[in-house]
XYZ file of C-alpha atoms in Angstrom:
318
model
C 19.957 1.609 17.281
C 17.120 -0.876 16.695
C 16.770 -2.063 13.125
C 13.559 -1.451 11.193
C 11.507 -4.698 11.178
C 11.659 -6.669 7.926
C 9.410 -9.741 7.689
C 10.178 -12.560 5.255
C 6.749 -14.057 4.584
C 8.226 -17.240 3.119
C 9.287 -18.149 6.645
C 5.637 -18.438 7.670
C 5.514 -21.754 5.811
C 8.191 -23.640 7.731
C 9.727 -24.226 11.118
C 10.459 -20.512 11.513
C 6.764 -19.644 11.564
C 6.662 -19.090 15.342
C 9.663 -16.744 15.324
C 8.269 -14.855 12.303
C 4.859 -14.426 13.961
C 6.676 -13.071 17.008
C 8.519 -10.554 14.802
C 5.208 -9.399 13.309
C 3.703 -9.025 16.785
C 6.700 -7.038 18.034
C 6.535 -4.779 14.948
C 2.795 -4.158 15.542
C 3.281 -3.443 19.255
C 6.451 -1.364 19.109
C 6.719 0.148 15.633
C 3.291 0.328 13.979
C 5.239 -0.348 10.748
C 7.087 -3.242 9.121
C 8.417 -4.163 5.712
C 7.429 -7.355 3.856
C 9.644 -9.350 1.494
C 8.629 -12.556 -0.337
C 5.029 -11.379 -0.004
C 3.750 -13.295 -3.033
C 3.298 -10.347 -5.431
C 5.488 -10.996 -8.460
C 8.529 -8.840 -9.197
C 7.329 -8.554 -12.821
C 4.032 -6.995 -11.710
C 5.771 -4.600 -9.291
C 8.197 -3.514 -12.029
C 5.302 -2.888 -14.436
C 3.414 -0.848 -11.824
C 6.529 1.250 -11.098
C 7.416 1.853 -14.737
C 3.879 2.825 -15.735
C 3.346 5.045 -12.676
C 6.542 6.970 -13.425
C 5.622 7.270 -17.110
C 2.148 8.521 -16.181
C 3.633 11.177 -13.880
C 5.970 12.441 -16.613
C 3.229 12.465 -19.229
C 0.220 13.731 -17.265
C 1.160 15.101 -13.838
C 4.586 16.772 -13.944
C 3.572 19.898 -15.863
C 0.490 20.359 -13.666
C 2.636 20.181 -10.551
C 5.069 22.781 -11.925
C 2.142 25.100 -12.676
C 0.794 24.635 -9.141
C 4.207 25.443 -7.631
C 4.453 28.567 -9.806
C 0.904 29.709 -8.957
C 1.595 29.412 -5.198
C 5.100 30.933 -5.539
C 6.448 27.986 -3.512
C 9.968 28.064 -4.952
C 10.755 31.321 -3.167
C 9.209 30.673 0.252
C 11.150 32.028 3.215
C 9.024 30.658 6.086
C 7.795 27.153 6.848
C 4.725 26.114 4.801
C 2.250 24.339 7.078
C -0.898 24.344 4.931
C 0.118 22.162 1.996
C 2.391 19.295 0.955
C 5.007 18.984 -1.786
C 3.304 16.080 -3.541
C 1.475 15.266 -6.756
C -1.315 12.707 -6.277
C -4.348 10.966 -7.700
C -6.704 8.415 -6.139
C -8.138 5.096 -7.273
C -11.059 3.385 -5.568
C -11.327 -0.427 -5.699
C -13.968 -1.430 -3.123
C -16.893 -1.442 -2.674
C -16.934 -0.273 -6.320
C -14.006 0.442 -8.609
C -13.686 3.847 -10.278
C -10.560 2.939 -12.293
C -12.418 3.095 -15.598
C -13.573 6.662 -14.831
C -10.255 8.199 -13.730
C -9.076 10.519 -16.536
C -5.668 10.353 -18.272
C -4.927 6.682 -17.538
C -4.173 4.532 -20.544
C -5.895 1.153 -20.775
C -2.791 -0.882 -20.031
C -2.094 1.149 -16.863
C -5.718 0.708 -15.721
C -5.426 -3.048 -16.238
C -2.141 -3.291 -14.336
C -3.422 -1.211 -11.405
C -6.557 -3.383 -11.212
C -4.429 -6.531 -11.075
C -2.127 -4.950 -8.454
C -5.105 -3.891 -6.309
C -6.479 -7.441 -6.297
C -3.124 -8.835 -5.106
C -2.914 -6.168 -2.388
C -6.485 -6.861 -1.252
C -5.603 -10.550 -0.795
C -2.378 -9.644 1.017
C -4.243 -7.241 3.343
C -6.730 -9.968 4.282
C -3.923 -12.468 4.833
C -2.183 -9.977 7.133
C -5.375 -9.275 9.091
C -5.655 -13.018 9.800
C -2.014 -13.138 10.947
C -2.814 -10.256 13.308
C -5.873 -12.173 14.566
C -3.651 -15.169 15.307
C -1.188 -13.016 17.259
C -3.984 -11.271 19.162
C -5.774 -14.517 20.065
C -8.846 -13.495 18.034
C -10.717 -16.012 15.924
C -9.629 -16.184 12.277
C -11.557 -13.683 10.178
C -12.477 -11.447 13.151
C -10.754 -8.311 11.816
C -12.036 -8.782 8.278
C -15.548 -9.142 9.691
C -15.079 -6.080 11.906
C -14.176 -4.078 8.771
C -17.229 -5.288 6.838
C -20.030 -2.790 6.705
C -23.135 -3.765 4.754
C -21.119 -3.402 1.510
C -17.828 -4.913 2.660
C -14.610 -2.947 3.260
C -13.417 0.282 1.635
C -10.230 -0.178 -0.358
C -8.440 2.490 -2.354
C -5.023 3.640 -3.550
C -3.289 6.998 -3.345
C -0.684 7.271 -6.123
C 1.865 9.957 -5.210
C 5.024 11.459 -6.610
C 7.288 13.699 -4.549
C 9.287 15.787 -7.033
C 12.634 17.465 -6.210
C 12.004 20.341 -3.771
C 14.178 23.479 -3.570
C 13.282 24.141 0.110
C 12.887 20.781 1.873
C 13.564 22.420 5.238
C 10.462 24.625 4.774
C 7.999 22.341 2.935
C 7.241 18.735 3.885
C 6.515 16.170 1.186
C 3.667 15.117 3.503
C 3.079 16.573 6.969
C 3.130 14.287 10.028
C -0.078 12.305 10.606
C -1.430 8.914 11.600
C -3.610 7.055 9.087
C -7.320 7.023 9.891
C -8.132 3.605 8.453
C -7.238 -0.034 8.919
C -4.129 -1.525 7.336
C -1.996 0.333 4.773
C 0.162 -1.354 2.119
C 2.825 0.831 0.511
C 4.891 0.161 -2.592
C 7.557 2.856 -2.523
C 10.503 4.028 -4.555
C 13.589 1.954 -3.801
C 16.067 4.708 -4.708
C 14.664 7.974 -3.328
C 13.915 7.891 0.412
C 11.834 10.301 2.478
C 9.316 8.316 4.550
C 9.919 8.580 8.301
C 8.077 7.350 11.399
C 8.193 8.657 14.947
C 9.541 6.142 17.477
C 10.486 7.009 21.057
C 10.590 10.701 20.169
C 12.927 10.202 17.178
C 12.170 10.379 13.461
C 13.401 7.130 11.873
C 13.781 6.485 8.130
C 11.714 3.697 6.597
C 14.423 2.152 4.409
C 13.660 1.973 0.669
C 13.979 -1.676 -0.311
C 13.499 -3.029 -3.799
C 10.246 -4.975 -4.349
C 9.189 -4.793 -0.696
C 5.759 -3.753 0.594
C 5.731 -1.498 3.676
C 2.849 -2.082 6.091
C 1.530 0.325 8.677
C -1.427 0.220 11.034
C -4.189 2.829 11.074
C -6.291 4.282 13.893
C -9.057 1.655 13.502
C -6.721 -1.211 14.410
C -5.639 0.732 17.499
C -9.314 0.949 18.552
C -10.181 -2.682 17.769
C -7.063 -3.986 19.590
C -7.898 -1.695 22.542
C -4.506 -0.005 22.223
C -2.389 -3.186 22.116
C -1.352 -2.142 18.590
C -0.978 1.569 17.857
C -1.117 3.762 14.775
C 2.104 5.759 14.487
C 2.903 9.297 13.334
C 4.744 9.375 10.014
C 5.736 11.978 7.430
C 7.501 12.379 4.101
C 10.564 14.600 3.887
C 10.928 16.318 0.523
C 14.308 15.869 -1.206
C 16.321 18.356 -3.257
C 16.892 15.779 -5.982
C 15.192 12.611 -7.172
C 11.474 12.058 -7.713
C 10.037 9.650 -5.114
C 7.196 7.345 -6.129
C 4.744 6.188 -3.453
C 1.718 3.941 -4.025
C -0.226 3.587 -0.755
C -3.275 1.306 -0.637
C -5.702 1.650 2.260
C -7.732 -1.383 3.358
C -10.325 0.320 5.566
C -13.608 -0.527 7.259
C -16.802 -0.066 5.259
C -18.411 3.360 5.725
C -21.201 1.984 7.958
C -19.005 -0.508 9.858
C -19.295 -0.074 13.630
C -15.815 0.000 15.173
C -15.149 -0.846 18.840
C -12.563 -2.733 20.935
C -12.730 -6.516 20.498
C -14.470 -7.828 23.646
C -11.908 -10.655 23.946
C -9.091 -8.101 24.211
C -10.948 -5.966 26.744
C -11.603 -9.041 28.932
C -7.987 -10.144 28.610
C -6.811 -6.911 30.201
C -9.338 -6.703 32.975
C -7.312 -4.055 34.804
C -7.435 -1.740 31.774
C -11.024 -0.747 31.281
C -12.278 -0.292 27.739
C -10.569 2.966 26.844
C -11.537 3.331 23.207
C -14.902 4.501 21.879
C -17.497 2.761 19.734
C -18.431 4.602 16.531
C -19.431 4.332 12.890
C -16.342 4.498 10.652
C -17.807 7.193 8.392
C -18.332 9.500 11.406
C -14.670 9.114 12.266
C -13.627 9.890 8.679
C -15.713 13.077 8.645
C -13.893 14.239 11.775
C -10.484 13.126 10.453
C -10.926 15.093 7.219
C -10.512 18.354 9.136
C -8.000 17.129 11.715
C -5.658 14.826 9.763
C -2.488 16.682 10.723
C -3.349 16.910 14.416
C -2.958 14.363 17.220
C -5.279 11.325 17.110
C -6.184 11.384 20.828
C -8.649 14.322 20.543
C -10.310 12.450 17.651
C -10.855 9.443 19.913
C -12.153 11.760 22.679
C -14.602 13.419 20.262
C -15.897 9.971 19.267
C -16.301 9.102 22.974
C -18.312 12.281 23.521
C -20.490 11.429 20.518
C -20.998 7.917 21.909
C -21.978 9.339 25.339
C -24.602 11.546 23.712
C -26.070 8.548 21.908
C -26.032 6.363 25.066
C -26.452 8.736 28.055
C -26.018 7.317 31.515
C -25.121 3.802 32.711
C -27.315 0.939 31.611
C -28.833 -1.056 34.428
C -28.175 -4.786 34.205
C -30.280 -7.421 35.927
């Protein structure tokens, strides 16, 4: 059994840099996921984020979730539920404009901590994109630039709790999907597991590890790398006991960013013609909203069809 890739970022600063870069490349090519340790975000900040997120759930979200479960009669379901997830969530937007001050029920200290955490994650995301550029042979800053629409990237956080579930065999914490966006940074519970990814036809647990940040790649990086790196199906299995915390931050292209395979990577693989479409990120997100829990390939095909309608017929070149 292959072991889930864990990357020690401290090793990027010494003689083990080459081997560590190779590990990152292998994780991107063969897993679509990896776990970071020594990533530069302080343990004190992570502990504060975890404590305050769990307190906020208890104080503001738990009762609401129980009422939702009661209203949908979910406790007594006999057949598999395929239209909803066993999760309690709220969203924070950081870029291009923060909405943290407008989100209800957050106390000031929690707002401040989540703002600080978001800034650290934004820097880490951009550092990782440059490491990916290095591995892909793209110029430094290429991916960040590719994500920049006229207002820069979109960056937001989904704060989730997965409470104990009486019927985990019938209700998923979160149904299987790939992520639509760019690069995803997850701070997850280190005691209650549940996140799984699909590799070689098998569901594999993403191990909960204290103070680590789990990284996964979204559909946009698959397009830009022309399929060299792939977004991977993942899901959350609900548990009968334990409340799992999950804070996923999505560093995505700007809404009007135009996404297409990097020409350098298309040229590099001359035998594999450009197989991914060119599209505006917001158009992809509109499509994804209705098809999140379906395969990504038809989404790419729909974008190709849209592209063909915009640019009918071959273009004559002199």
